[in-house]
mmCIF file with all atom_site columns, C-alpha atoms in Angstrom:
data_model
loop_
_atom_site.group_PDB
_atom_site.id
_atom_site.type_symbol
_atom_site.label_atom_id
_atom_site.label_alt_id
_atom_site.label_comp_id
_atom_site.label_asym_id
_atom_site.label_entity_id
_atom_site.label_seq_id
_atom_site.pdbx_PDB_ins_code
_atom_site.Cartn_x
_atom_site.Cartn_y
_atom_site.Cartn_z
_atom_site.occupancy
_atom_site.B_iso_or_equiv
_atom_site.pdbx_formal_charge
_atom_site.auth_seq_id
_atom_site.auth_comp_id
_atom_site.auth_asym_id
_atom_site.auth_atom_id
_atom_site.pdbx_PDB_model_num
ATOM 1   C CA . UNK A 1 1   ? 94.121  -98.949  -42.292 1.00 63.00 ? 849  UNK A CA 1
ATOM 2   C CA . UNK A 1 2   ? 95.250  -95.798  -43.909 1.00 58.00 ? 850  UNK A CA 1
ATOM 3   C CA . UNK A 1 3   ? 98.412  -95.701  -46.262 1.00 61.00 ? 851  UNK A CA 1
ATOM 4   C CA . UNK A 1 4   ? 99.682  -93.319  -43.764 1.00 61.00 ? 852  UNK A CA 1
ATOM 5   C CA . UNK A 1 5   ? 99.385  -96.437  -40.592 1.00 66.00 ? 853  UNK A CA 1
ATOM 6   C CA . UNK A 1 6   ? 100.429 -99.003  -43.476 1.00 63.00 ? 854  UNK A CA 1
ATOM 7   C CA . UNK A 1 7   ? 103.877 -97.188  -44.396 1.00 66.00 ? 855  UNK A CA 1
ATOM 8   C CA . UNK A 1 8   ? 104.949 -96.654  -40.598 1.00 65.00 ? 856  UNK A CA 1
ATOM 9   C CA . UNK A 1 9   ? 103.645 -100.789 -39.706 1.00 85.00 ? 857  UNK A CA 1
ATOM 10  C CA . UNK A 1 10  ? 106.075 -101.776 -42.308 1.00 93.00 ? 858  UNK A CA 1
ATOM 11  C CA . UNK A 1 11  ? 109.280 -103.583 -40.839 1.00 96.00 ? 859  UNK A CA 1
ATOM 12  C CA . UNK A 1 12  ? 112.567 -100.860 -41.054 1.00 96.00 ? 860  UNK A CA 1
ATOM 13  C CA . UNK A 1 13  ? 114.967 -103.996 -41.496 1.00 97.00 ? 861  UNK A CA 1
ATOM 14  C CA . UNK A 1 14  ? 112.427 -105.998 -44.086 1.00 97.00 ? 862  UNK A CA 1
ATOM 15  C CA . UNK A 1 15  ? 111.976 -102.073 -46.225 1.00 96.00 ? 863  UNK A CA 1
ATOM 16  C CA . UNK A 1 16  ? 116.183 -102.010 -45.995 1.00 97.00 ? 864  UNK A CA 1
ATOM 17  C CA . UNK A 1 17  ? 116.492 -105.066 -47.782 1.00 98.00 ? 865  UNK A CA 1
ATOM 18  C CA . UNK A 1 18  ? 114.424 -105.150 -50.407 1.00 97.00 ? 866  UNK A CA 1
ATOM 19  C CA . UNK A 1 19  ? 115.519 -101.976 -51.201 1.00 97.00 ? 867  UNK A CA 1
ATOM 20  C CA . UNK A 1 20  ? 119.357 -102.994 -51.557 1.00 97.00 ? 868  UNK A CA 1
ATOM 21  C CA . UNK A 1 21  ? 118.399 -106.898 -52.687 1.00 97.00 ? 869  UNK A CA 1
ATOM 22  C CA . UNK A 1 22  ? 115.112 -106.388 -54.859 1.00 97.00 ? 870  UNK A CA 1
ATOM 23  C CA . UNK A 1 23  ? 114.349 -103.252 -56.028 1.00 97.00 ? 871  UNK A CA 1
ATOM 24  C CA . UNK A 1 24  ? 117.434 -102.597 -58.037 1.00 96.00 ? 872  UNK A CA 1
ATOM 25  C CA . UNK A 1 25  ? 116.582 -105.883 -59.825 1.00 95.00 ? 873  UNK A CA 1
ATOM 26  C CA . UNK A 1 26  ? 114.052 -104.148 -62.076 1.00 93.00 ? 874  UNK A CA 1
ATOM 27  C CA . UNK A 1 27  ? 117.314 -101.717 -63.290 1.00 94.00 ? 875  UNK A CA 1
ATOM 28  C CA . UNK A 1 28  ? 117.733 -104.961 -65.760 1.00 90.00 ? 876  UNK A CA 1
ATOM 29  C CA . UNK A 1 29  ? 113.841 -104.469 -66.870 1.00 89.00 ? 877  UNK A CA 1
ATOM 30  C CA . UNK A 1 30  ? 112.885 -102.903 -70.214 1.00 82.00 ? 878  UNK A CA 1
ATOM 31  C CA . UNK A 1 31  ? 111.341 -98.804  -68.833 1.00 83.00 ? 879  UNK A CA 1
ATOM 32  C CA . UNK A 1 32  ? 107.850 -100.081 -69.046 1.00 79.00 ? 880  UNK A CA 1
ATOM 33  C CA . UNK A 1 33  ? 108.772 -102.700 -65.961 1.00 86.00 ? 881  UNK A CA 1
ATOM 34  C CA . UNK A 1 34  ? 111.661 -101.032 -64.733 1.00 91.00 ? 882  UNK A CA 1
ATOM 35  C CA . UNK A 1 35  ? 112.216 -98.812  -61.438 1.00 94.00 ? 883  UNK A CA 1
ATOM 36  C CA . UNK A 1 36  ? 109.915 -96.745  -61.817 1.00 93.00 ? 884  UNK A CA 1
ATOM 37  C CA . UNK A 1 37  ? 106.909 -98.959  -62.418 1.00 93.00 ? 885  UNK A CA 1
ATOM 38  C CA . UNK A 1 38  ? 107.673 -100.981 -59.200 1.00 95.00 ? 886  UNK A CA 1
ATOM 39  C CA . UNK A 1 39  ? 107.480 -97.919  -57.268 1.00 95.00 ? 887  UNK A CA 1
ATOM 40  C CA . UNK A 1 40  ? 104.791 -97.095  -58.670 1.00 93.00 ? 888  UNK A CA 1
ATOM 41  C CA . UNK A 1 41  ? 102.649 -100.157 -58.461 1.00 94.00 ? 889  UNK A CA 1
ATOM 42  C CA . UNK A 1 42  ? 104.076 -100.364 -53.789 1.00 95.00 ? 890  UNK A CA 1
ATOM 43  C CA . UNK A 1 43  ? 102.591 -96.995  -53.968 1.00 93.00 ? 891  UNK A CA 1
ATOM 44  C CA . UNK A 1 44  ? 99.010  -97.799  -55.414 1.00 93.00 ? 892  UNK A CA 1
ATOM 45  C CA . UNK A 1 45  ? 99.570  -101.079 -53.397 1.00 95.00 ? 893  UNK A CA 1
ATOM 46  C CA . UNK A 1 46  ? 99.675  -99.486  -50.062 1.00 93.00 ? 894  UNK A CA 1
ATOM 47  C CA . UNK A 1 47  ? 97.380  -96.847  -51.193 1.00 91.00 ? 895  UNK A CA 1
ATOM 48  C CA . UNK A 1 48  ? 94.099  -99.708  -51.317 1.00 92.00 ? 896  UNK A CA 1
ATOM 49  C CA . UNK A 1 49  ? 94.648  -100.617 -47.365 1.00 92.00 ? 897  UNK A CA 1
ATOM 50  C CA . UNK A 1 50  ? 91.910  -98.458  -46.682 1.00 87.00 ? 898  UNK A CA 1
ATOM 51  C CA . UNK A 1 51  ? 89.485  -100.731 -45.218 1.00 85.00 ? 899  UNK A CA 1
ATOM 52  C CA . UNK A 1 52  ? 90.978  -104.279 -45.455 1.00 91.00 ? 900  UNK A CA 1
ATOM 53  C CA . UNK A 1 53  ? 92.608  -106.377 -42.779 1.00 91.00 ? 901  UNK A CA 1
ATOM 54  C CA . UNK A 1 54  ? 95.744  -107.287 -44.156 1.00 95.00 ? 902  UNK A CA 1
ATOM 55  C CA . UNK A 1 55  ? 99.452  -107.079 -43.183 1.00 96.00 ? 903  UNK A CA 1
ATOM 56  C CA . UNK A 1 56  ? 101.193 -104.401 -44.657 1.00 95.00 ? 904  UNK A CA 1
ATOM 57  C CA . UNK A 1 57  ? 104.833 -105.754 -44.420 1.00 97.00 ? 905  UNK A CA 1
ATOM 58  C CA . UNK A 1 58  ? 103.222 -108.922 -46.962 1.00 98.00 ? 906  UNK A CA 1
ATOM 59  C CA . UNK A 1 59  ? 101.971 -106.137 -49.270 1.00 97.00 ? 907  UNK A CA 1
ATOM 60  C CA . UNK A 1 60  ? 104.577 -104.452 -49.420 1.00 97.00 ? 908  UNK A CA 1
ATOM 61  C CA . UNK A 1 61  ? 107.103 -107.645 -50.045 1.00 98.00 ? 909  UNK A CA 1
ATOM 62  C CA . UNK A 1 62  ? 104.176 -108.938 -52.780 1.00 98.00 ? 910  UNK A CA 1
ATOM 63  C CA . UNK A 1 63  ? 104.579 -106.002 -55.218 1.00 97.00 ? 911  UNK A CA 1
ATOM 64  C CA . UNK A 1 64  ? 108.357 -106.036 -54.427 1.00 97.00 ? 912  UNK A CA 1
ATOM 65  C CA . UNK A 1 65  ? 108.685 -108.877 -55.603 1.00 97.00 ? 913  UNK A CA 1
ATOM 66  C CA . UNK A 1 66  ? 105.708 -109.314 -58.669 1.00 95.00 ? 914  UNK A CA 1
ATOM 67  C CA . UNK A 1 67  ? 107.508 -108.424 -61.665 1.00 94.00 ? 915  UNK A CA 1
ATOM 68  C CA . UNK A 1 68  ? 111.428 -109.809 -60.909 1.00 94.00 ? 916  UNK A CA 1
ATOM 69  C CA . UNK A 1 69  ? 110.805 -112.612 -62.939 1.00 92.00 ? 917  UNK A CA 1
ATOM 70  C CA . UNK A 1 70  ? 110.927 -110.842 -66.004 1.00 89.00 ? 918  UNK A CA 1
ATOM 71  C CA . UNK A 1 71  ? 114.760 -110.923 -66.094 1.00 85.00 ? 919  UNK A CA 1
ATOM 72  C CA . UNK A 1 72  ? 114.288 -114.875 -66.799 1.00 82.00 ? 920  UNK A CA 1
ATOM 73  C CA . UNK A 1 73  ? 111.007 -115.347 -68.817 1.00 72.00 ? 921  UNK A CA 1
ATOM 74  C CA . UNK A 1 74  ? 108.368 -112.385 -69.733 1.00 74.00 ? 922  UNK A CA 1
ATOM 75  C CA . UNK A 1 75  ? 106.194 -115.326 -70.989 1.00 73.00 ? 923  UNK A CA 1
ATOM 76  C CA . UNK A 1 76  ? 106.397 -117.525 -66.867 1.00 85.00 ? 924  UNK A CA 1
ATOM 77  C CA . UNK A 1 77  ? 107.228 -113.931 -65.462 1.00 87.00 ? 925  UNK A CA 1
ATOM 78  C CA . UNK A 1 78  ? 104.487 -114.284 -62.688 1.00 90.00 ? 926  UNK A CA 1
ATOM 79  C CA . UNK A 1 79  ? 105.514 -118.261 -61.969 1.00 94.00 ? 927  UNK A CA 1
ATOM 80  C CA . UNK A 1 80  ? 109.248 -117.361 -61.683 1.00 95.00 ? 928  UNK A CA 1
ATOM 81  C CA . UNK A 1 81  ? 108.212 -114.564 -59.424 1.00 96.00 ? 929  UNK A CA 1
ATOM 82  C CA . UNK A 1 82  ? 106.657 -116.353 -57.123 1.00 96.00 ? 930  UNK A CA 1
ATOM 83  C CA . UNK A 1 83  ? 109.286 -119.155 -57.230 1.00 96.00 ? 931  UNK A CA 1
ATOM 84  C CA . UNK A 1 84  ? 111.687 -116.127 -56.399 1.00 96.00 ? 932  UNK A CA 1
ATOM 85  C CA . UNK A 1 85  ? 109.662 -115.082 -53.713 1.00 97.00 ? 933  UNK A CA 1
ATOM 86  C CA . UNK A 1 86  ? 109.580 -118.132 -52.527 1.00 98.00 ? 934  UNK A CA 1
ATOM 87  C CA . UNK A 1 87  ? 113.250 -119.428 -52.438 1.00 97.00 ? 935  UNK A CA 1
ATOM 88  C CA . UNK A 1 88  ? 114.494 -116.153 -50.693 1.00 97.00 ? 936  UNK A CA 1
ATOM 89  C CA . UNK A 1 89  ? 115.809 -117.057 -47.522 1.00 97.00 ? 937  UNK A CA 1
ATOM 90  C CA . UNK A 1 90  ? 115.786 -114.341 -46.516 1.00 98.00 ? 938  UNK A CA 1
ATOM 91  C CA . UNK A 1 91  ? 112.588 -113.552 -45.680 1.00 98.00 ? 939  UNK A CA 1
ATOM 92  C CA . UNK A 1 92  ? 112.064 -116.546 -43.043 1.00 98.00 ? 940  UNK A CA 1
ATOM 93  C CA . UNK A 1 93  ? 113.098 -113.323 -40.925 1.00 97.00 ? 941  UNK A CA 1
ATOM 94  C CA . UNK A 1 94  ? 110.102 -111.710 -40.835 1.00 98.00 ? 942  UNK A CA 1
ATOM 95  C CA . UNK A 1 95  ? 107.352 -114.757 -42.236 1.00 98.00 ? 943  UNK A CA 1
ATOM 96  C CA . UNK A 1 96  ? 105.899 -118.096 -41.539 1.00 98.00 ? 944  UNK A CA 1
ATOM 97  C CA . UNK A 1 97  ? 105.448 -120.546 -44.344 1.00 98.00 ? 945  UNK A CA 1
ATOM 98  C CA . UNK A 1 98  ? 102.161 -119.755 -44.456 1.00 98.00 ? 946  UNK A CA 1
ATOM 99  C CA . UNK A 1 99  ? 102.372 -116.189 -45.086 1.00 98.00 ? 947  UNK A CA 1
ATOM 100 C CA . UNK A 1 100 ? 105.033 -116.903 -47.394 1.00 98.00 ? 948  UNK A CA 1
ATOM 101 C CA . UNK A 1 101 ? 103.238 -119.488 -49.442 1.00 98.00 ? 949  UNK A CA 1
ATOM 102 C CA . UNK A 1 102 ? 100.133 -116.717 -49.102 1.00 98.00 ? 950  UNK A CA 1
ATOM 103 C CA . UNK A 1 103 ? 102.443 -114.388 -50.836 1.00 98.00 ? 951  UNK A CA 1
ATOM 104 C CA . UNK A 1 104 ? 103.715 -116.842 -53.869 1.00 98.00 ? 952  UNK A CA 1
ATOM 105 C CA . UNK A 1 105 ? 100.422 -117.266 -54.654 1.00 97.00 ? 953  UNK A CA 1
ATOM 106 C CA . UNK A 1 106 ? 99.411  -113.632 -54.773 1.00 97.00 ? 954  UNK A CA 1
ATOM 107 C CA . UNK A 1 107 ? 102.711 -113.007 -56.793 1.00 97.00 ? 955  UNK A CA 1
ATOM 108 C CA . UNK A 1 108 ? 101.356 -115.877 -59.469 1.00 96.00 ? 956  UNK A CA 1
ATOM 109 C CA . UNK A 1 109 ? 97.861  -114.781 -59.511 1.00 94.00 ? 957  UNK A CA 1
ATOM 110 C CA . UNK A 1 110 ? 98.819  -110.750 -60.640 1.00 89.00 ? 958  UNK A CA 1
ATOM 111 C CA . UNK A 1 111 ? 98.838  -111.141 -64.206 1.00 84.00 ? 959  UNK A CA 1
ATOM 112 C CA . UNK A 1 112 ? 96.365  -108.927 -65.867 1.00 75.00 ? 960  UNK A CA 1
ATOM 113 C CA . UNK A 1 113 ? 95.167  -111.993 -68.635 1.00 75.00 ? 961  UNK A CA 1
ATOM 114 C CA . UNK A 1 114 ? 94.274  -114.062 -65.720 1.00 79.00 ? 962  UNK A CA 1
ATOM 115 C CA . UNK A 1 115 ? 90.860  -115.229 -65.891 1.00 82.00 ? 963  UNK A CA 1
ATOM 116 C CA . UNK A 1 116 ? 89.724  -116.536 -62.685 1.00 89.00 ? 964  UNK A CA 1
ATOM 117 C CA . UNK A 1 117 ? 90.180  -113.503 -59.449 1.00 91.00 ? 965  UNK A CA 1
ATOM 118 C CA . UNK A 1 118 ? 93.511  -113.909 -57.246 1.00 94.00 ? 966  UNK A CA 1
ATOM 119 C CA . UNK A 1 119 ? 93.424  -116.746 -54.755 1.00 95.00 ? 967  UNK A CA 1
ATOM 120 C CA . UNK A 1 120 ? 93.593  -114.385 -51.687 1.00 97.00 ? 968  UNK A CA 1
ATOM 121 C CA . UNK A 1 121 ? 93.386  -110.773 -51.295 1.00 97.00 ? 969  UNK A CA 1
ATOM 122 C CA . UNK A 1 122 ? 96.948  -110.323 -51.196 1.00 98.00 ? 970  UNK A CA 1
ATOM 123 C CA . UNK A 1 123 ? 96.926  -111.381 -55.421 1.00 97.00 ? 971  UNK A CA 1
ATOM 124 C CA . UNK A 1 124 ? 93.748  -108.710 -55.599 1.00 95.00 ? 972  UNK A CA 1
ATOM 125 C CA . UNK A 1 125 ? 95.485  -105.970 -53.843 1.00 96.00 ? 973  UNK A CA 1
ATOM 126 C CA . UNK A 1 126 ? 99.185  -106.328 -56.343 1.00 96.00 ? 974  UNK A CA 1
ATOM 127 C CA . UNK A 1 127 ? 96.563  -107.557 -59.301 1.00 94.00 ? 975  UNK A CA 1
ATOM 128 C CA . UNK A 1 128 ? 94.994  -103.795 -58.762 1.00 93.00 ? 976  UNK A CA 1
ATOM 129 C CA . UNK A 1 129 ? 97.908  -102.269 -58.394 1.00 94.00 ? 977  UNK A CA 1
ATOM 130 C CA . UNK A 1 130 ? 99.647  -102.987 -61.136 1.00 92.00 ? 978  UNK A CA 1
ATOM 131 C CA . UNK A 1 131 ? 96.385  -102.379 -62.965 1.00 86.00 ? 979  UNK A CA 1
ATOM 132 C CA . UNK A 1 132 ? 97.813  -98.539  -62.422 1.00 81.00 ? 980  UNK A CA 1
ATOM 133 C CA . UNK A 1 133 ? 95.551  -97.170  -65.032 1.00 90.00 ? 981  UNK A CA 1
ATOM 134 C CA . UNK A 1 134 ? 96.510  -93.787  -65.538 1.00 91.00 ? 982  UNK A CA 1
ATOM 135 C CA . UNK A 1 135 ? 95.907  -93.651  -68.938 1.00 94.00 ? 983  UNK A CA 1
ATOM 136 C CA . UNK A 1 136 ? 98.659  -91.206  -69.647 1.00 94.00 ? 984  UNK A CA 1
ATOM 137 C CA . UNK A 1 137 ? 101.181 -93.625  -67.899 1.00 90.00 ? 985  UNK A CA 1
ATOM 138 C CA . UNK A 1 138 ? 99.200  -96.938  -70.041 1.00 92.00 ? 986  UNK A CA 1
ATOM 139 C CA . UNK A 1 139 ? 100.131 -94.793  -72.941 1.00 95.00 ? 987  UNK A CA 1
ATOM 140 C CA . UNK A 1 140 ? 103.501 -93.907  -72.438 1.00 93.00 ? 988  UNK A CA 1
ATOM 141 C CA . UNK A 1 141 ? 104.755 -97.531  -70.887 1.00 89.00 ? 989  UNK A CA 1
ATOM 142 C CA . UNK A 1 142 ? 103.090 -99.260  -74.320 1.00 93.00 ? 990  UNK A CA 1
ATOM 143 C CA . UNK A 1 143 ? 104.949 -97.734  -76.565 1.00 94.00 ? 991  UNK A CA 1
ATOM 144 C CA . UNK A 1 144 ? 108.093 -97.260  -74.691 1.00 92.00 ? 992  UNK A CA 1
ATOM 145 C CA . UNK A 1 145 ? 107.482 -101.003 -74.658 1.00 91.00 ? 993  UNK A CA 1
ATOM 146 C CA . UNK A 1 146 ? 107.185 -101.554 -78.041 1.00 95.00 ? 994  UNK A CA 1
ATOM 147 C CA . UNK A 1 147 ? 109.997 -99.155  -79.169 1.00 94.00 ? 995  UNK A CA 1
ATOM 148 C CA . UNK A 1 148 ? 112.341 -101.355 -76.703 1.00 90.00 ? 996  UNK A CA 1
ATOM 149 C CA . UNK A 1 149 ? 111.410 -104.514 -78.388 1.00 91.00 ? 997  UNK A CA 1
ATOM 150 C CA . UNK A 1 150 ? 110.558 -103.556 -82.324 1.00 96.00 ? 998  UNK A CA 1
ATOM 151 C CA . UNK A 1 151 ? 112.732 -100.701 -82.666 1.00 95.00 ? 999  UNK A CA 1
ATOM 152 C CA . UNK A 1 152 ? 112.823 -101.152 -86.293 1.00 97.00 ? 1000 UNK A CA 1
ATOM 153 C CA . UNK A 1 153 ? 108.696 -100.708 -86.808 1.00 97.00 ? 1001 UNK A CA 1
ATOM 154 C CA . UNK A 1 154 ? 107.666 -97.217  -88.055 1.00 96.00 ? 1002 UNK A CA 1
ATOM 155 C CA . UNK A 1 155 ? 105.363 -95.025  -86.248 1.00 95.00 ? 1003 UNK A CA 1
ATOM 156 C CA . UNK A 1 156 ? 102.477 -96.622  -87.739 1.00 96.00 ? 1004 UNK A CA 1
ATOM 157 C CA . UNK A 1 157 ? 103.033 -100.188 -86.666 1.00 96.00 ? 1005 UNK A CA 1
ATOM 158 C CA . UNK A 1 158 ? 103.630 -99.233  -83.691 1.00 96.00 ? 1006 UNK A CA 1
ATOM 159 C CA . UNK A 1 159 ? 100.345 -96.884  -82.907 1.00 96.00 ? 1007 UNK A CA 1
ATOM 160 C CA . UNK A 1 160 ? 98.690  -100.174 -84.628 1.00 96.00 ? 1008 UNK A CA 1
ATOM 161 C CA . UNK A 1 161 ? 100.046 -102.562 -82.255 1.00 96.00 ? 1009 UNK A CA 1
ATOM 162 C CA . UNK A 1 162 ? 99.021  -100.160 -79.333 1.00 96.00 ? 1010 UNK A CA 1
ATOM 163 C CA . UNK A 1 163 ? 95.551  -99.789  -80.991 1.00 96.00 ? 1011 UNK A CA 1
ATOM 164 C CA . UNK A 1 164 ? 95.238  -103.771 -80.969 1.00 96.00 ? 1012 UNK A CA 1
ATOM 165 C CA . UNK A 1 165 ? 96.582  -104.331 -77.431 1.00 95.00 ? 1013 UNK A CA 1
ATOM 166 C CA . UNK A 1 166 ? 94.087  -101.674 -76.230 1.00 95.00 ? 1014 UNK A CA 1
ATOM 167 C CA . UNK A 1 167 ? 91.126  -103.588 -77.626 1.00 96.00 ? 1015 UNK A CA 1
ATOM 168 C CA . UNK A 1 168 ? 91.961  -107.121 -76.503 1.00 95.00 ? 1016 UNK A CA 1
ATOM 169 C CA . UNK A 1 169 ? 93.022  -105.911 -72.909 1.00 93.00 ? 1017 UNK A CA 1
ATOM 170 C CA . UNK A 1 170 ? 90.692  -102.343 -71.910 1.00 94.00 ? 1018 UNK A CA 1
ATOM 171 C CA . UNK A 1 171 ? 87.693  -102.594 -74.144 1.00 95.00 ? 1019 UNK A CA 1
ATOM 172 C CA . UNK A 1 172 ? 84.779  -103.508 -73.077 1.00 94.00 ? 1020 UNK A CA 1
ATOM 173 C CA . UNK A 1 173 ? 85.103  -107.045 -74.380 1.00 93.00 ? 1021 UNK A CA 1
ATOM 174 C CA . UNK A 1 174 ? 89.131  -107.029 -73.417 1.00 93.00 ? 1022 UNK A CA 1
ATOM 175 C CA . UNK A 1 175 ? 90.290  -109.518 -71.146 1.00 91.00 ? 1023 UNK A CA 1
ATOM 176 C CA . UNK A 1 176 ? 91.465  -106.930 -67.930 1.00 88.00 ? 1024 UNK A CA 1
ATOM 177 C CA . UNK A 1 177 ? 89.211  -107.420 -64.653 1.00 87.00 ? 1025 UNK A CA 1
ATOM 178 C CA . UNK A 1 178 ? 89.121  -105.153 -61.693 1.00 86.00 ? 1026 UNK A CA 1
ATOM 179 C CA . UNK A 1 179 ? 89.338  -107.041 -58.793 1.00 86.00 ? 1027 UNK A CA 1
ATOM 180 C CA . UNK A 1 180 ? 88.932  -104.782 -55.965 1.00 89.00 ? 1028 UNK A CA 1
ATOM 181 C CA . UNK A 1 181 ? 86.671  -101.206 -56.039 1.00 84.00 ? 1029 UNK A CA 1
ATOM 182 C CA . UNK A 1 182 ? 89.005  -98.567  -56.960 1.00 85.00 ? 1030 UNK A CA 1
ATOM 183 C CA . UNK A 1 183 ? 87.465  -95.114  -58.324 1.00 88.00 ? 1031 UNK A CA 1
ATOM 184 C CA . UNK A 1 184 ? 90.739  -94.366  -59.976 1.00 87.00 ? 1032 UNK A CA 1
ATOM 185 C CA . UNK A 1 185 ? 91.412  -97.826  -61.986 1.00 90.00 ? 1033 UNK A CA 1
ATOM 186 C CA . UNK A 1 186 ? 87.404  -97.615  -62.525 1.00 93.00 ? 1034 UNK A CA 1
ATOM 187 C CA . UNK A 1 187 ? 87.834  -94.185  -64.197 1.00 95.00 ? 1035 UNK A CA 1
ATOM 188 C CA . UNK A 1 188 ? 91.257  -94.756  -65.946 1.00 95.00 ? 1036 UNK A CA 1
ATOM 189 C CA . UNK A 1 189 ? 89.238  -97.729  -67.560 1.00 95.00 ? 1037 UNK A CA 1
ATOM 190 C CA . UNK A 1 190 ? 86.634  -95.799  -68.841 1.00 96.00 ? 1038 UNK A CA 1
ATOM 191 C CA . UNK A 1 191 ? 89.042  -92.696  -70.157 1.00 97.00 ? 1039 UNK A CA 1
ATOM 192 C CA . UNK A 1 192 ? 90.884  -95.387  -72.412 1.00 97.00 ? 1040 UNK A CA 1
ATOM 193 C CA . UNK A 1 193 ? 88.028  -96.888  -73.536 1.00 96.00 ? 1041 UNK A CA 1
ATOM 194 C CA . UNK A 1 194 ? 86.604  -93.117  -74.760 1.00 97.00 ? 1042 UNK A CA 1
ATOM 195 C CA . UNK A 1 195 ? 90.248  -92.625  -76.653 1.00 97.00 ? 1043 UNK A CA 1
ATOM 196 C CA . UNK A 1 196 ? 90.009  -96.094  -78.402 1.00 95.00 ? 1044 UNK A CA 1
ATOM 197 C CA . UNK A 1 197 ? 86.325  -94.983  -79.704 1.00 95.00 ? 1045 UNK A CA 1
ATOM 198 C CA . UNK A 1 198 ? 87.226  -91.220  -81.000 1.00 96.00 ? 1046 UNK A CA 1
ATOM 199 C CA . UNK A 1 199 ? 90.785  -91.777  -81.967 1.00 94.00 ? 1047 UNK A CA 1
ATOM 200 C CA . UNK A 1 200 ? 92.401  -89.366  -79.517 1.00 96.00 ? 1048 UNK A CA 1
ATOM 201 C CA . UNK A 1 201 ? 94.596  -92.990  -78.566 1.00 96.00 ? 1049 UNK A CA 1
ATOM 202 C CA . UNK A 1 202 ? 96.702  -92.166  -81.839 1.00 96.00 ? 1050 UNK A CA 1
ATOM 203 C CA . UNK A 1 203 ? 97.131  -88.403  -80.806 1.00 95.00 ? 1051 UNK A CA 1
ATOM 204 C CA . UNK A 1 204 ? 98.773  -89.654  -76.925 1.00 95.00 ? 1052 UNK A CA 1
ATOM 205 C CA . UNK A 1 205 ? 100.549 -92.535  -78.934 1.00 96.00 ? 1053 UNK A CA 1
ATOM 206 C CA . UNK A 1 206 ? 102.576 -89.466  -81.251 1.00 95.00 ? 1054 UNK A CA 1
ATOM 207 C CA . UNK A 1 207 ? 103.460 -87.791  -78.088 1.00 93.00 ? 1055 UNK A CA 1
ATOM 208 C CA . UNK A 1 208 ? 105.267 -90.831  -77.103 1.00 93.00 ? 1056 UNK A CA 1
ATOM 209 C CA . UNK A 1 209 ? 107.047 -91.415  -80.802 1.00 89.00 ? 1057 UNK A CA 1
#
């Protein structure tokens, strides 16, 4: 399935809604989990379809949904997500029980520390997603990020707290797993992984200051 086939499958009534009822949710986000990163992470969500038999209108309501817990608990965001997900009413229009217990768990399973892979493909295909590894984009969303939460740190603890973040989650020993192939994540990996070794991380953290 192409994104092209994935985007015109998708339910008019079921895209209306969570437009008006979900999206606008992440307006309450801090920028790095706001609007624009939960377009961003239905794009490269719909984008992976290539190849897998899966059903786009679930995709598409997974990464809708996989961050609007925040707004209650960064620390639960993915359990509160799900339970979201979940209680919505709502969507008993378009899914069975099934699909929507199918979807909880993909909405719990996205969090990048997570250890053990997704429970179905659904959690792969948001867990990837929201991987979004552009490392421009990783750049820019960590410090806005930490400027939103410790705006009275200095330059320097800030470029330090994005240097230590970088190493526990993208090094080579960090905690991030790919769980589906995906050239784009694969490179994006390996670009942030050069920066952190010759120091050009510090020179895209100024841009951001």
């Amino acid at each position: 399935m192409t994104k092209g086939e994935a985007v015109w499958r998708i339910i008019p009534e079921l895209r209306e809604y969570i437009e008006t009822n979900i999206l606008p949710l992440y307006k309450a986000h801090d920028t790095a989990h706001g609007p624009e990163h939960v377009r961003v992470v239905l794009e490269n969500s719909l984008a992976l379809l290539d190849g897998l038999d899966v059903d786009p209108n679930m995709v598409y309501a997974v990464a809708a949904y996989h961050d609007v817990g925040l707004r209650v608990s960064r620390e639960e965001h993915e359990t509160v997500s799900g339970q979201w997900l979940w209680e919505d009413k709502s969507l008993e229009r378009w899914f069975t029980p099934e699909q929507r217990q199918t979807m909880r768990e993909a909405v719990e399973d996205h969090r990048a520390s997570r250890q053990e892979p997704p429970r179905n493909i659904y959690g792969r295909i948001v867990s990837e997603a929201d991987r979004d590894l552009d490392p421009e984009r990783v750049v820019r969303r960590m410090m806005e990020y930490s400027k939103a939460h410790w705006p009275q740190w200095s330059a320097e603890e800030h470029i330090a707290r994005i240097f230590d973040h970088v190493r526990d989650k993208y090094s080579e020993t960090g905690y991030l797993h790919l769980w589906l192939p995906c050239p784009r994540n694969e490179q994006g990996l390996a670009t942030l992984r050069e920066w952190l070794r010759t120091g050009e991380l510090e020179q895209r953290c100024r841009k951001y200051l």
